[in-house]
Short mmCIF file of C-alpha atoms in Angstrom, two decimals:
data_model
loop_
_atom_site.label_atom_id
_atom_site.label_comp_id
_atom_site.label_asym_id
_atom_site.label_seq_id
_atom_site.Cartn_x
_atom_site.Cartn_y
_atom_site.Cartn_z
CA UNK A 1425 22.21 12.30 -14.41
CA UNK A 1426 20.43 12.32 -17.76
CA UNK A 1427 20.09 15.05 -20.34
CA UNK A 1428 16.35 14.50 -20.73
CA UNK A 1429 13.34 13.48 -18.56
CA UNK A 1430 13.52 9.85 -19.64
CA UNK A 1431 12.67 8.10 -16.38
CA UNK A 1432 8.91 7.73 -15.97
CA UNK A 1433 7.11 7.15 -12.69
CA UNK A 1434 3.48 5.98 -12.83
CA UNK A 1435 1.25 6.16 -9.78
CA UNK A 1436 -2.37 5.11 -10.15
CA UNK A 1437 -4.74 7.56 -8.48
CA UNK A 1438 -6.28 6.23 -5.22
CA UNK A 1439 -6.00 2.81 -6.85
CA UNK A 1440 -7.96 0.48 -4.56
CA UNK A 1441 -10.70 3.04 -3.93
CA UNK A 1442 -10.92 3.92 -7.64
CA UNK A 1443 -11.36 0.23 -8.51
CA UNK A 1444 -14.20 -0.02 -5.99
CA UNK A 1445 -15.90 3.09 -7.38
CA UNK A 1446 -15.59 1.74 -10.93
CA UNK A 1447 -17.21 -1.55 -9.88
CA UNK A 1448 -19.91 -0.01 -7.67
CA UNK A 1449 -21.92 2.76 -9.39
CA UNK A 1450 -23.56 3.90 -6.14
CA UNK A 1451 -20.11 4.87 -4.79
CA UNK A 1452 -18.94 7.02 -7.70
CA UNK A 1453 -18.24 10.56 -6.58
CA UNK A 1454 -18.63 9.59 -2.91
CA UNK A 1455 -16.07 9.01 -0.16
CA UNK A 1456 -14.69 5.46 -0.13
CA UNK A 1457 -12.15 4.01 2.29
CA UNK A 1458 -10.46 0.64 1.66
CA UNK A 1459 -8.54 -1.16 4.38
CA UNK A 1460 -8.76 -3.14 7.58
CA UNK A 1461 -12.15 -2.67 9.23
CA UNK A 1462 -11.44 -4.28 12.61
CA UNK A 1463 -10.78 -2.33 15.80
CA UNK A 1464 -7.07 -2.12 14.96
CA UNK A 1465 -7.44 -1.78 11.19
CA UNK A 1466 -5.65 0.83 9.11
CA UNK A 1467 -6.58 2.64 5.89
CA UNK A 1468 -4.96 1.23 2.74
CA UNK A 1469 -6.41 3.80 0.33
CA UNK A 1470 -8.93 6.62 0.55
CA UNK A 1471 -10.74 8.13 -2.43
CA UNK A 1472 -10.18 11.80 -3.14
CA UNK A 1473 -13.66 12.52 -1.81
CA UNK A 1474 -12.64 10.96 1.53
CA UNK A 1475 -9.31 12.80 1.56
CA UNK A 1476 -11.19 16.09 1.70
CA UNK A 1477 -12.18 15.07 5.25
CA UNK A 1478 -8.56 14.42 6.23
CA UNK A 1479 -8.58 10.65 5.70
CA UNK A 1480 -5.33 9.23 4.36
CA UNK A 1481 -3.50 5.93 3.99
CA UNK A 1482 -1.89 4.41 7.11
CA UNK A 1483 -4.43 6.22 9.33
CA UNK A 1484 -6.21 4.00 11.88
CA UNK A 1485 -9.62 3.13 10.49
CA UNK A 1486 -11.26 4.15 13.76
CA UNK A 1487 -9.84 7.65 13.33
CA UNK A 1488 -10.97 7.73 9.69
CA UNK A 1489 -14.52 6.84 10.76
CA UNK A 1490 -14.54 9.79 13.14
CA UNK A 1491 -13.40 12.16 10.42
CA UNK A 1492 -15.62 10.79 7.67
CA UNK A 1493 -18.46 8.74 9.20
CA UNK A 1494 -20.52 8.70 6.00
CA UNK A 1495 -17.85 7.08 3.81
CA UNK A 1496 -18.21 3.54 2.48
CA UNK A 1497 -15.72 1.37 4.40
CA UNK A 1498 -14.73 -1.71 2.37
CA UNK A 1499 -12.40 -4.66 2.76
CA UNK A 1500 -9.77 -4.86 0.00
CA UNK A 1501 -10.13 -7.31 -2.90
CA UNK A 1502 -6.51 -8.02 -3.73
CA UNK A 1503 -7.26 -10.68 -6.31
CA UNK A 1504 -9.03 -8.09 -8.47
CA UNK A 1505 -6.41 -5.41 -7.79
CA UNK A 1506 -3.66 -7.77 -8.95
CA UNK A 1507 -5.57 -8.57 -12.13
CA UNK A 1508 -5.91 -4.89 -13.01
CA UNK A 1509 -2.31 -4.22 -12.00
CA UNK A 1510 -1.14 -6.88 -14.44
CA UNK A 1511 -2.90 -5.02 -17.25
CA UNK A 1512 -1.20 -1.77 -16.28
CA UNK A 1513 2.22 -3.41 -15.95
CA UNK A 1514 1.81 -4.98 -19.38
CA UNK A 1515 1.31 -1.52 -20.85
CA UNK A 1516 4.48 -0.35 -19.14
CA UNK A 1517 6.40 -3.36 -20.45
CA UNK A 1518 5.45 -2.32 -24.00
CA UNK A 1519 7.37 0.92 -23.44
CA UNK A 1520 10.60 -0.59 -22.11
CA UNK A 1521 12.18 -3.82 -20.89
CA UNK A 1522 13.26 -1.95 -17.75
CA UNK A 1523 10.17 -1.69 -15.54
CA UNK A 1524 10.60 -1.56 -11.77
CA UNK A 1525 7.29 -2.16 -9.96
CA UNK A 1526 7.14 -0.70 -6.45
CA UNK A 1527 3.65 -2.00 -5.63
CA UNK A 1528 0.48 -3.00 -7.46
CA UNK A 1529 -0.19 0.59 -8.51
CA UNK A 1530 3.25 2.18 -8.87
CA UNK A 1531 6.32 1.63 -11.05
CA UNK A 1532 9.37 3.24 -12.64
CA UNK A 1533 10.10 2.88 -16.37
CA UNK A 1534 13.41 3.62 -18.13
CA UNK A 1535 12.26 5.02 -21.46
CA UNK A 1536 15.80 5.07 -22.88
CA UNK A 1537 15.94 1.26 -22.69
CA UNK A 1538 13.07 0.74 -25.15
CA UNK A 1539 11.94 2.14 -28.46
CA UNK A 1540 9.26 4.41 -27.03
CA UNK A 1541 11.25 7.59 -27.71
CA UNK A 1542 11.90 6.82 -31.38
CA UNK A 1543 8.87 8.79 -32.57
CA UNK A 1544 7.67 10.70 -29.48
CA UNK A 1545 9.24 12.85 -26.82
CA UNK A 1546 8.91 11.72 -23.17
CA UNK A 1547 5.87 13.92 -22.53
CA UNK A 1548 4.08 12.44 -25.55
CA UNK A 1549 4.89 8.92 -24.34
CA UNK A 1550 3.53 9.73 -20.90
CA UNK A 1551 0.28 11.20 -22.20
CA UNK A 1552 -0.23 8.24 -24.54
CA UNK A 1553 0.34 5.85 -21.63
CA UNK A 1554 -2.29 7.60 -19.51
CA UNK A 1555 -4.81 7.34 -22.36
CA UNK A 1556 -4.04 3.64 -22.81
CA UNK A 1557 -4.48 2.93 -19.10
CA UNK A 1558 -7.83 4.72 -19.07
CA UNK A 1559 -8.97 2.82 -22.17
CA UNK A 1560 -7.92 -0.56 -20.77
CA UNK A 1561 -9.07 -0.17 -17.17
CA UNK A 1562 -11.32 2.86 -16.84
CA UNK A 1563 -8.91 4.21 -14.20
CA UNK A 1564 -6.67 7.27 -14.05
CA UNK A 1565 -2.95 7.36 -13.39
CA UNK A 1566 -0.56 10.23 -12.79
CA UNK A 1567 2.83 10.36 -14.51
CA UNK A 1568 6.09 12.03 -13.49
CA UNK A 1569 9.02 12.40 -15.89
CA UNK A 1570 12.55 13.40 -14.92
CA UNK A 1571 16.20 12.53 -15.27
CA UNK A 1572 16.24 10.47 -12.06
CA UNK A 1573 13.99 8.17 -10.07
CA UNK A 1574 13.74 10.52 -7.12
CA UNK A 1575 12.65 13.46 -9.25
CA UNK A 1576 10.27 11.36 -11.35
CA UNK A 1577 8.47 10.25 -8.18
CA UNK A 1578 8.29 13.83 -6.90
CA UNK A 1579 6.91 14.87 -10.30
CA UNK A 1580 4.13 12.26 -10.20
CA UNK A 1581 3.11 13.50 -6.74
CA UNK A 1582 2.91 17.02 -8.15
CA UNK A 1583 0.81 15.67 -11.05
CA UNK A 1584 -1.90 14.11 -8.87
CA UNK A 1585 -4.67 13.55 -9.51
CA UNK A 1586 -4.90 12.53 -13.17
CA UNK A 1587 -2.04 14.61 -14.54
CA UNK A 1588 1.48 14.67 -15.92
CA UNK A 1589 4.49 16.72 -14.77
CA UNK A 1590 7.89 16.69 -16.48
CA UNK A 1591 10.99 18.05 -14.75
CA UNK A 1592 13.58 19.11 -17.31
CA UNK A 1593 17.21 18.47 -16.32
CA UNK A 1594 18.78 21.70 -15.12
CA UNK A 1595 15.63 22.90 -13.36
CA UNK A 1596 15.81 20.52 -10.40
CA UNK A 1597 17.27 22.82 -7.77
CA UNK A 1598 14.87 25.64 -8.56
CA UNK A 1599 11.91 23.25 -8.34
CA UNK A 1600 13.05 21.59 -5.11
CA UNK A 1601 14.13 24.74 -3.29
CA UNK A 1602 10.79 25.62 -1.70
CA UNK A 1603 9.69 22.06 -0.89
CA UNK A 1604 9.89 20.72 2.65
CA UNK A 1605 12.65 18.26 3.53
CA UNK A 1606 10.01 15.56 4.07
CA UNK A 1607 9.52 15.56 0.28
CA UNK A 1608 12.82 13.71 -0.10
CA UNK A 1609 12.77 9.90 0.16
CA UNK A 1610 13.92 8.46 3.47
CA UNK A 1611 13.39 11.67 5.44
CA UNK A 1612 11.12 10.88 8.36
CA UNK A 1613 9.93 12.81 11.39
CA UNK A 1614 13.13 12.19 13.40
CA UNK A 1615 15.46 13.55 10.70
CA UNK A 1616 13.09 16.43 10.03
CA UNK A 1617 13.20 17.36 13.72
CA UNK A 1618 17.02 17.33 13.78
CA UNK A 1619 17.12 19.63 10.75
CA UNK A 1620 14.38 21.87 12.12
CA UNK A 1621 16.36 22.43 15.33
CA UNK A 1622 19.23 23.59 13.13
CA UNK A 1623 16.94 26.04 11.32
CA UNK A 1624 16.65 23.92 8.17
CA UNK A 1625 13.11 23.51 6.86
CA UNK A 1626 13.21 23.35 3.06
CA UNK A 1627 15.25 21.43 0.49
CA UNK A 1628 16.81 24.70 -0.63
CA UNK A 1629 17.97 25.44 2.92
CA UNK A 1630 19.34 21.89 3.13
CA UNK A 1631 21.49 22.46 0.04
CA UNK A 1632 22.65 25.84 1.35
CA UNK A 1633 23.68 24.33 4.68
CA UNK A 1634 26.40 22.41 2.88
CA UNK A 1635 27.64 18.86 3.15
CA UNK A 1636 29.88 19.45 6.17
CA UNK A 1637 26.98 20.76 8.27
CA UNK A 1638 24.75 17.85 7.28
CA UNK A 1639 27.50 15.38 8.15
CA UNK A 1640 27.81 17.01 11.58
CA UNK A 1641 24.04 16.83 12.14
CA UNK A 1642 23.26 13.41 10.69
CA UNK A 1643 26.45 11.41 10.36
CA UNK A 1644 28.42 10.45 7.27
CA UNK A 1645 26.09 8.07 5.43
CA UNK A 1646 22.83 9.92 6.02
CA UNK A 1647 24.34 13.39 5.66
CA UNK A 1648 26.08 12.59 2.36
CA UNK A 1649 22.94 11.04 0.88
CA UNK A 1650 20.75 13.94 1.99
CA UNK A 1651 23.10 16.54 0.51
CA UNK A 1652 23.09 14.76 -2.86
CA UNK A 1653 19.29 14.56 -2.87
CA UNK A 1654 18.99 18.24 -1.94
CA UNK A 1655 21.04 19.04 -5.05
CA UNK A 1656 18.70 16.87 -7.11
CA UNK A 1657 21.32 14.17 -7.64
CA UNK A 1658 20.13 10.54 -7.80
CA UNK A 1659 22.11 8.01 -9.80
CA UNK A 1660 20.00 4.94 -9.00
CA UNK A 1661 19.14 2.94 -12.13
CA UNK A 1662 15.73 1.49 -12.93
CA UNK A 1663 15.99 -2.20 -12.04
CA UNK A 1664 13.83 -4.74 -13.87
CA UNK A 1665 11.33 -6.71 -11.80
CA UNK A 1666 12.70 -9.30 -9.42
CA UNK A 1667 10.56 -11.60 -7.33
CA UNK A 1668 10.78 -10.38 -3.76
CA UNK A 1669 11.62 -13.03 -1.17
CA UNK A 1670 10.59 -10.90 1.81
CA UNK A 1671 9.01 -7.62 2.87
CA UNK A 1672 10.46 -5.71 5.80
CA UNK A 1673 10.62 -2.30 7.47
CA UNK A 1674 13.01 -0.92 10.06
CA UNK A 1675 13.71 2.32 11.90
CA UNK A 1676 16.91 3.71 13.43
CA UNK A 1677 16.45 5.93 16.47
CA UNK A 1678 18.39 9.10 17.21
CA UNK A 1679 18.28 8.24 20.93
CA UNK A 1680 18.57 4.63 22.10
CA UNK A 1681 15.29 3.19 23.33
CA UNK A 1682 15.49 1.82 26.87
CA UNK A 1683 11.86 1.81 27.94
CA UNK A 1684 10.42 -1.67 27.34
CA UNK A 1685 6.91 -0.37 26.76
CA UNK A 1686 8.18 2.01 24.09
CA UNK A 1687 10.11 -0.79 22.39
CA UNK A 1688 6.98 -2.95 22.33
CA UNK A 1689 4.93 -0.09 20.88
CA UNK A 1690 7.54 0.50 18.16
CA UNK A 1691 7.54 -3.18 17.20
CA UNK A 1692 3.73 -3.14 16.93
CA UNK A 1693 3.90 -0.03 14.73
CA UNK A 1694 6.57 -1.58 12.50
CA UNK A 1695 4.49 -4.75 12.17
CA UNK A 1696 1.56 -2.70 10.89
CA UNK A 1697 3.81 -0.88 8.41
CA UNK A 1698 5.23 -4.18 7.20
CA UNK A 1699 1.76 -5.60 6.57
CA UNK A 1700 0.76 -2.47 4.64
CA UNK A 1701 3.72 -3.02 2.32
CA UNK A 1702 2.86 -6.70 2.08
CA UNK A 1703 -0.70 -5.88 1.06
CA UNK A 1704 0.41 -3.20 -1.39
CA UNK A 1705 2.42 -5.91 -3.13
CA UNK A 1706 -0.62 -8.22 -3.11
CA UNK A 1707 1.27 -10.87 -1.17
CA UNK A 1708 1.07 -12.81 2.09
CA UNK A 1709 3.76 -14.59 4.10
CA UNK A 1710 4.19 -17.31 6.67
CA UNK A 1711 7.38 -16.34 8.55
CA UNK A 1712 7.60 -13.27 10.80
CA UNK A 1713 11.06 -11.89 11.60
CA UNK A 1714 12.06 -9.34 14.27
CA UNK A 1715 15.43 -7.55 14.15
CA UNK A 1716 16.95 -5.71 17.14
CA UNK A 1717 20.24 -3.78 17.00
CA UNK A 1718 21.61 -2.77 20.38
CA UNK A 1719 23.48 0.33 21.48
CA UNK A 1720 26.81 -1.45 20.77
CA UNK A 1721 25.72 -2.36 17.19
CA UNK A 1722 25.29 -6.05 18.02
CA UNK A 1723 22.27 -7.39 16.11
CA UNK A 1724 19.81 -10.15 16.96
CA UNK A 1725 17.14 -11.62 14.70
CA UNK A 1726 14.37 -13.98 15.73
CA UNK A 1727 11.74 -15.64 13.51
CA UNK A 1728 8.51 -17.59 13.87
CA UNK A 1729 6.81 -19.59 11.12
CA UNK A 1730 3.00 -19.56 11.14
CA UNK A 1731 0.71 -22.41 10.11
CA UNK A 1732 -0.16 -20.72 6.84
CA UNK A 1733 0.46 -17.53 4.84
CA UNK A 1734 -1.24 -14.42 6.20
CA UNK A 1735 -1.54 -10.70 5.58
CA UNK A 1736 -3.48 -10.03 8.76
CA UNK A 1737 -1.91 -7.21 10.82
CA UNK A 1738 -3.12 -8.68 14.10
CA UNK A 1739 -1.43 -12.02 13.40
CA UNK A 1740 1.88 -10.41 12.41
CA UNK A 1741 1.73 -7.99 15.35
CA UNK A 1742 1.20 -10.80 17.86
CA UNK A 1743 3.96 -12.95 16.37
CA UNK A 1744 6.38 -10.02 16.50
CA UNK A 1745 5.45 -9.36 20.14
CA UNK A 1746 6.12 -13.00 21.03
CA UNK A 1747 9.54 -12.85 19.36
CA UNK A 1748 10.43 -9.66 21.21
CA UNK A 1749 9.68 -11.34 24.55
CA UNK A 1750 12.84 -13.44 24.20
CA UNK A 1751 15.16 -10.46 23.53
CA UNK A 1752 16.74 -8.35 26.27
CA UNK A 1753 16.46 -4.64 25.37
CA UNK A 1754 17.31 -3.09 28.75
CA UNK A 1755 20.76 -1.85 27.64
CA UNK A 1756 19.31 0.26 24.83
CA UNK A 1757 18.07 -0.28 21.27
CA UNK A 1758 19.22 1.81 18.31
CA UNK A 1759 17.35 -0.07 15.51
CA UNK A 1760 14.20 -2.18 15.27
CA UNK A 1761 12.83 -4.05 12.29
CA UNK A 1762 9.94 -6.35 11.41
CA UNK A 1763 9.74 -8.48 8.28
CA UNK A 1764 7.66 -11.20 6.67
CA UNK A 1765 9.17 -13.88 4.44
CA UNK A 1766 8.00 -17.09 2.83
CA UNK A 1767 5.84 -15.02 0.51
CA UNK A 1768 2.82 -16.37 -1.35
CA UNK A 1769 0.01 -15.03 -3.54
CA UNK A 1770 -2.73 -16.38 -1.28
CA UNK A 1771 -3.73 -16.62 2.35
CA UNK A 1772 -5.10 -19.42 4.44
CA UNK A 1773 -8.88 -19.63 4.04
CA UNK A 1774 -9.51 -19.71 7.76
CA UNK A 1775 -7.51 -16.69 8.88
CA UNK A 1776 -9.62 -16.56 12.02
CA UNK A 1777 -7.99 -19.79 13.17
CA UNK A 1778 -4.88 -17.70 13.85
CA UNK A 1779 -6.77 -15.04 15.82
CA UNK A 1780 -7.02 -14.87 19.55
CA UNK A 1781 -10.49 -15.30 21.06
CA UNK A 1782 -10.48 -11.62 22.03
CA UNK A 1783 -9.70 -10.48 18.48
CA UNK A 1784 -12.34 -12.75 17.00
CA UNK A 1785 -14.93 -11.45 19.44
CA UNK A 1786 -13.94 -7.83 18.74
CA UNK A 1787 -14.33 -8.43 15.01
CA UNK A 1788 -17.71 -10.06 15.53
CA UNK A 1789 -16.53 -13.40 14.17
CA UNK A 1790 -17.29 -16.71 15.84
CA UNK A 1791 -14.43 -19.18 15.62
CA UNK A 1792 -15.88 -22.60 14.79
CA UNK A 1793 -13.81 -25.29 16.45
CA UNK A 1794 -13.96 -27.61 13.45
CA UNK A 1795 -12.67 -24.96 11.07
CA UNK A 1796 -10.00 -23.78 13.50
CA UNK A 1797 -8.65 -27.33 13.66
CA UNK A 1798 -8.46 -27.80 9.88
CA UNK A 1799 -4.97 -29.17 9.24
CA UNK A 1800 -4.48 -28.02 5.64
CA UNK A 1801 -4.53 -24.46 4.25
CA UNK A 1802 -6.80 -23.96 1.26
CA UNK A 1803 -5.95 -21.67 -1.64
CA UNK A 1804 -8.77 -19.24 -2.29
CA UNK A 1805 -9.35 -16.07 -4.30
CA UNK A 1806 -8.93 -13.09 -1.96
CA UNK A 1807 -12.05 -11.65 -3.52
CA UNK A 1808 -14.16 -14.66 -2.53
CA UNK A 1809 -14.27 -15.23 1.25
CA UNK A 1810 -15.99 -18.37 2.41
CA UNK A 1811 -19.74 -18.43 3.18
CA UNK A 1812 -20.63 -16.79 6.46
CA UNK A 1813 -17.68 -14.35 6.41
CA UNK A 1814 -19.75 -11.63 4.68
CA UNK A 1815 -17.42 -8.63 4.53
CA UNK A 1816 -18.19 -5.07 3.37
CA UNK A 1817 -17.37 -4.80 -0.33
CA UNK A 1818 -17.44 -8.56 -0.95
CA UNK A 1819 -18.83 -9.80 -4.27
CA UNK A 1820 -21.93 -11.98 -4.00
CA UNK A 1821 -24.63 -13.44 -6.23
CA UNK A 1822 -28.26 -14.20 -5.39
CA UNK A 1823 -30.27 -16.73 -7.36
CA UNK A 1824 -33.17 -14.32 -7.81
CA UNK A 1825 -31.60 -10.86 -7.72
CA UNK A 1826 -28.28 -11.51 -9.47
CA UNK A 1827 -24.87 -10.02 -8.75
CA UNK A 1828 -24.11 -7.46 -6.07
CA UNK A 1829 -21.87 -6.62 -3.15
CA UNK A 1830 -22.10 -6.65 0.62
CA UNK A 1831 -22.80 -3.30 2.26
CA UNK A 1832 -22.69 -4.69 5.79
CA UNK A 1833 -23.55 -7.60 8.05
CA UNK A 1834 -24.25 -8.41 11.68
CA UNK A 1835 -26.84 -9.84 14.07
CA UNK A 1836 -27.47 -12.70 11.66
CA UNK A 1837 -28.26 -10.40 8.71
CA UNK A 1838 -26.41 -9.32 5.58
CA UNK A 1839 -27.26 -6.26 3.47
CA UNK A 1840 -26.51 -6.40 -0.27
CA UNK A 1841 -26.66 -3.77 -2.99
CA UNK A 1842 -27.38 -5.33 -6.38
CA UNK A 1843 -25.38 -3.48 -9.03
CA UNK A 1844 -22.28 -3.81 -11.16
CA UNK A 1845 -19.95 -1.85 -13.45
CA UNK A 1846 -22.52 -1.90 -16.28
CA UNK A 1847 -25.60 -0.95 -14.25
CA UNK A 1848 -27.13 2.13 -12.69
CA UNK A 1849 -26.92 2.39 -8.87
CA UNK A 1850 -28.78 -0.66 -7.59
CA UNK A 1851 -31.36 -1.54 -4.98
CA UNK A 1852 -30.48 -2.64 -1.46
CA UNK A 1853 -31.92 -5.80 0.11
CA UNK A 1854 -31.34 -7.56 3.43
CA UNK A 1855 -31.14 -11.34 3.90
CA UNK A 1856 -30.47 -13.82 6.66
CA UNK A 1857 -26.72 -14.38 6.88
CA UNK A 1858 -27.23 -18.09 6.18
CA UNK A 1859 -29.56 -17.57 3.20
CA UNK A 1860 -28.83 -20.51 0.92
CA UNK A 1861 -29.62 -18.46 -2.20
CA UNK A 1862 -26.78 -16.03 -1.48
CA UNK A 1863 -23.27 -17.10 -2.50
CA UNK A 1864 -19.79 -15.56 -2.67
CA UNK A 1865 -18.99 -14.58 -6.28
CA UNK A 1866 -16.14 -13.48 -8.49
CA UNK A 1867 -15.60 -9.75 -9.08
CA UNK A 1868 -17.42 -8.11 -11.98
CA UNK A 1869 -14.79 -6.70 -14.32
CA UNK A 1870 -13.89 -5.04 -16.67
CA UNK A 1871 -15.77 -1.77 -16.68
CA UNK A 1872 -18.01 -1.64 -19.79
CA UNK A 1873 -16.38 0.01 -22.78
CA UNK A 1874 -12.88 -0.91 -21.66
CA UNK A 1875 -11.60 -3.89 -23.56
CA UNK A 1876 -8.79 -6.27 -22.53
CA UNK A 1877 -5.43 -5.54 -24.15
CA UNK A 1878 -4.90 -6.99 -27.61
CA UNK A 1879 -2.17 -9.58 -27.88
#
């Protein structure tokens, strides 16, 4: 553990939604939800205005619509998010050679590894970083500073939105004492329930219970790790960026799963979680992997390679379900996992070619036979879907009216609001979906007054 708060954790505030509000003046100060908009879509990010209605990330979009029906629901534009993320990560790299990105909008920085502390204390470095990010992108980020990664991340959560919190070494236990056990990394609902049954609700109560009691409740590995975290101990170093070869999630169950329907539901849930992580990293993948560990600790993995890279949750969910069909789970399952490998920075242009007819119909998308049979994937900007795919939030340009974005489409029509980062809220017009004067366009960026970083 360090003697000063020299590990920095940056978390951009409602990143995807904030980018959309910066680009679309009519949405500033209003609820915005970014994510999958199909019948089985999930929320990637909700603006703070939408969060006031109880909308949050990982929530089914259908549920979010019920809670906040008047929000703007937009498809993500990962190409633009990656571009802005690169600017932010470059600012972090100027502070230290040890930068550990967790996603497009989140990273750890080891300030002791660079020269940032030569003339400023950690708090000064953090405040200067937030000003630089705002100047370069027009967006806000929250900063946590502490002597460990775990505490720095907790501090940035406490700082949200648009703030900075520093946890001085020696104050950890007092700060953590009243927080719920779910605050600690890796503590999910199952572990929380085990602790709750033992009368343990807060981190302070976890530390007071002692290591022996936690070992009895949770087993050696989990109990030892939890006790250390409850004391505020985290020795993990900041690890410089490495190119991920796969993205995966897995869950271990306190009671072995024997019901086949429950196993199938868990695999579907894990597939959705895996895709959320994939999208947060701005990646796609072509190989889906399912992992099943049985009651006797024997482990099976099965994989399926798709025709092209994808980040579509329906595609990954269906592939995972097919893989599970060939695995016998009747004796009991103690662990399930879903992963995606063969990562790429792009998806196949015709994602609908991988959809089932039912999914395509539910999403209101016709599946042209000629396109579905196209043998070669095409690399495209995620922010520029092909003509006829008009998606909410998509950038477009009209020969007469200029640049704008799609508010909605259906029944052969597409509605466009013509505005951009430098304009006042724009006018709305409706066109035929096949209007030859309307074209997909590149995102409008940067926000006026925010200049690209100097070399």
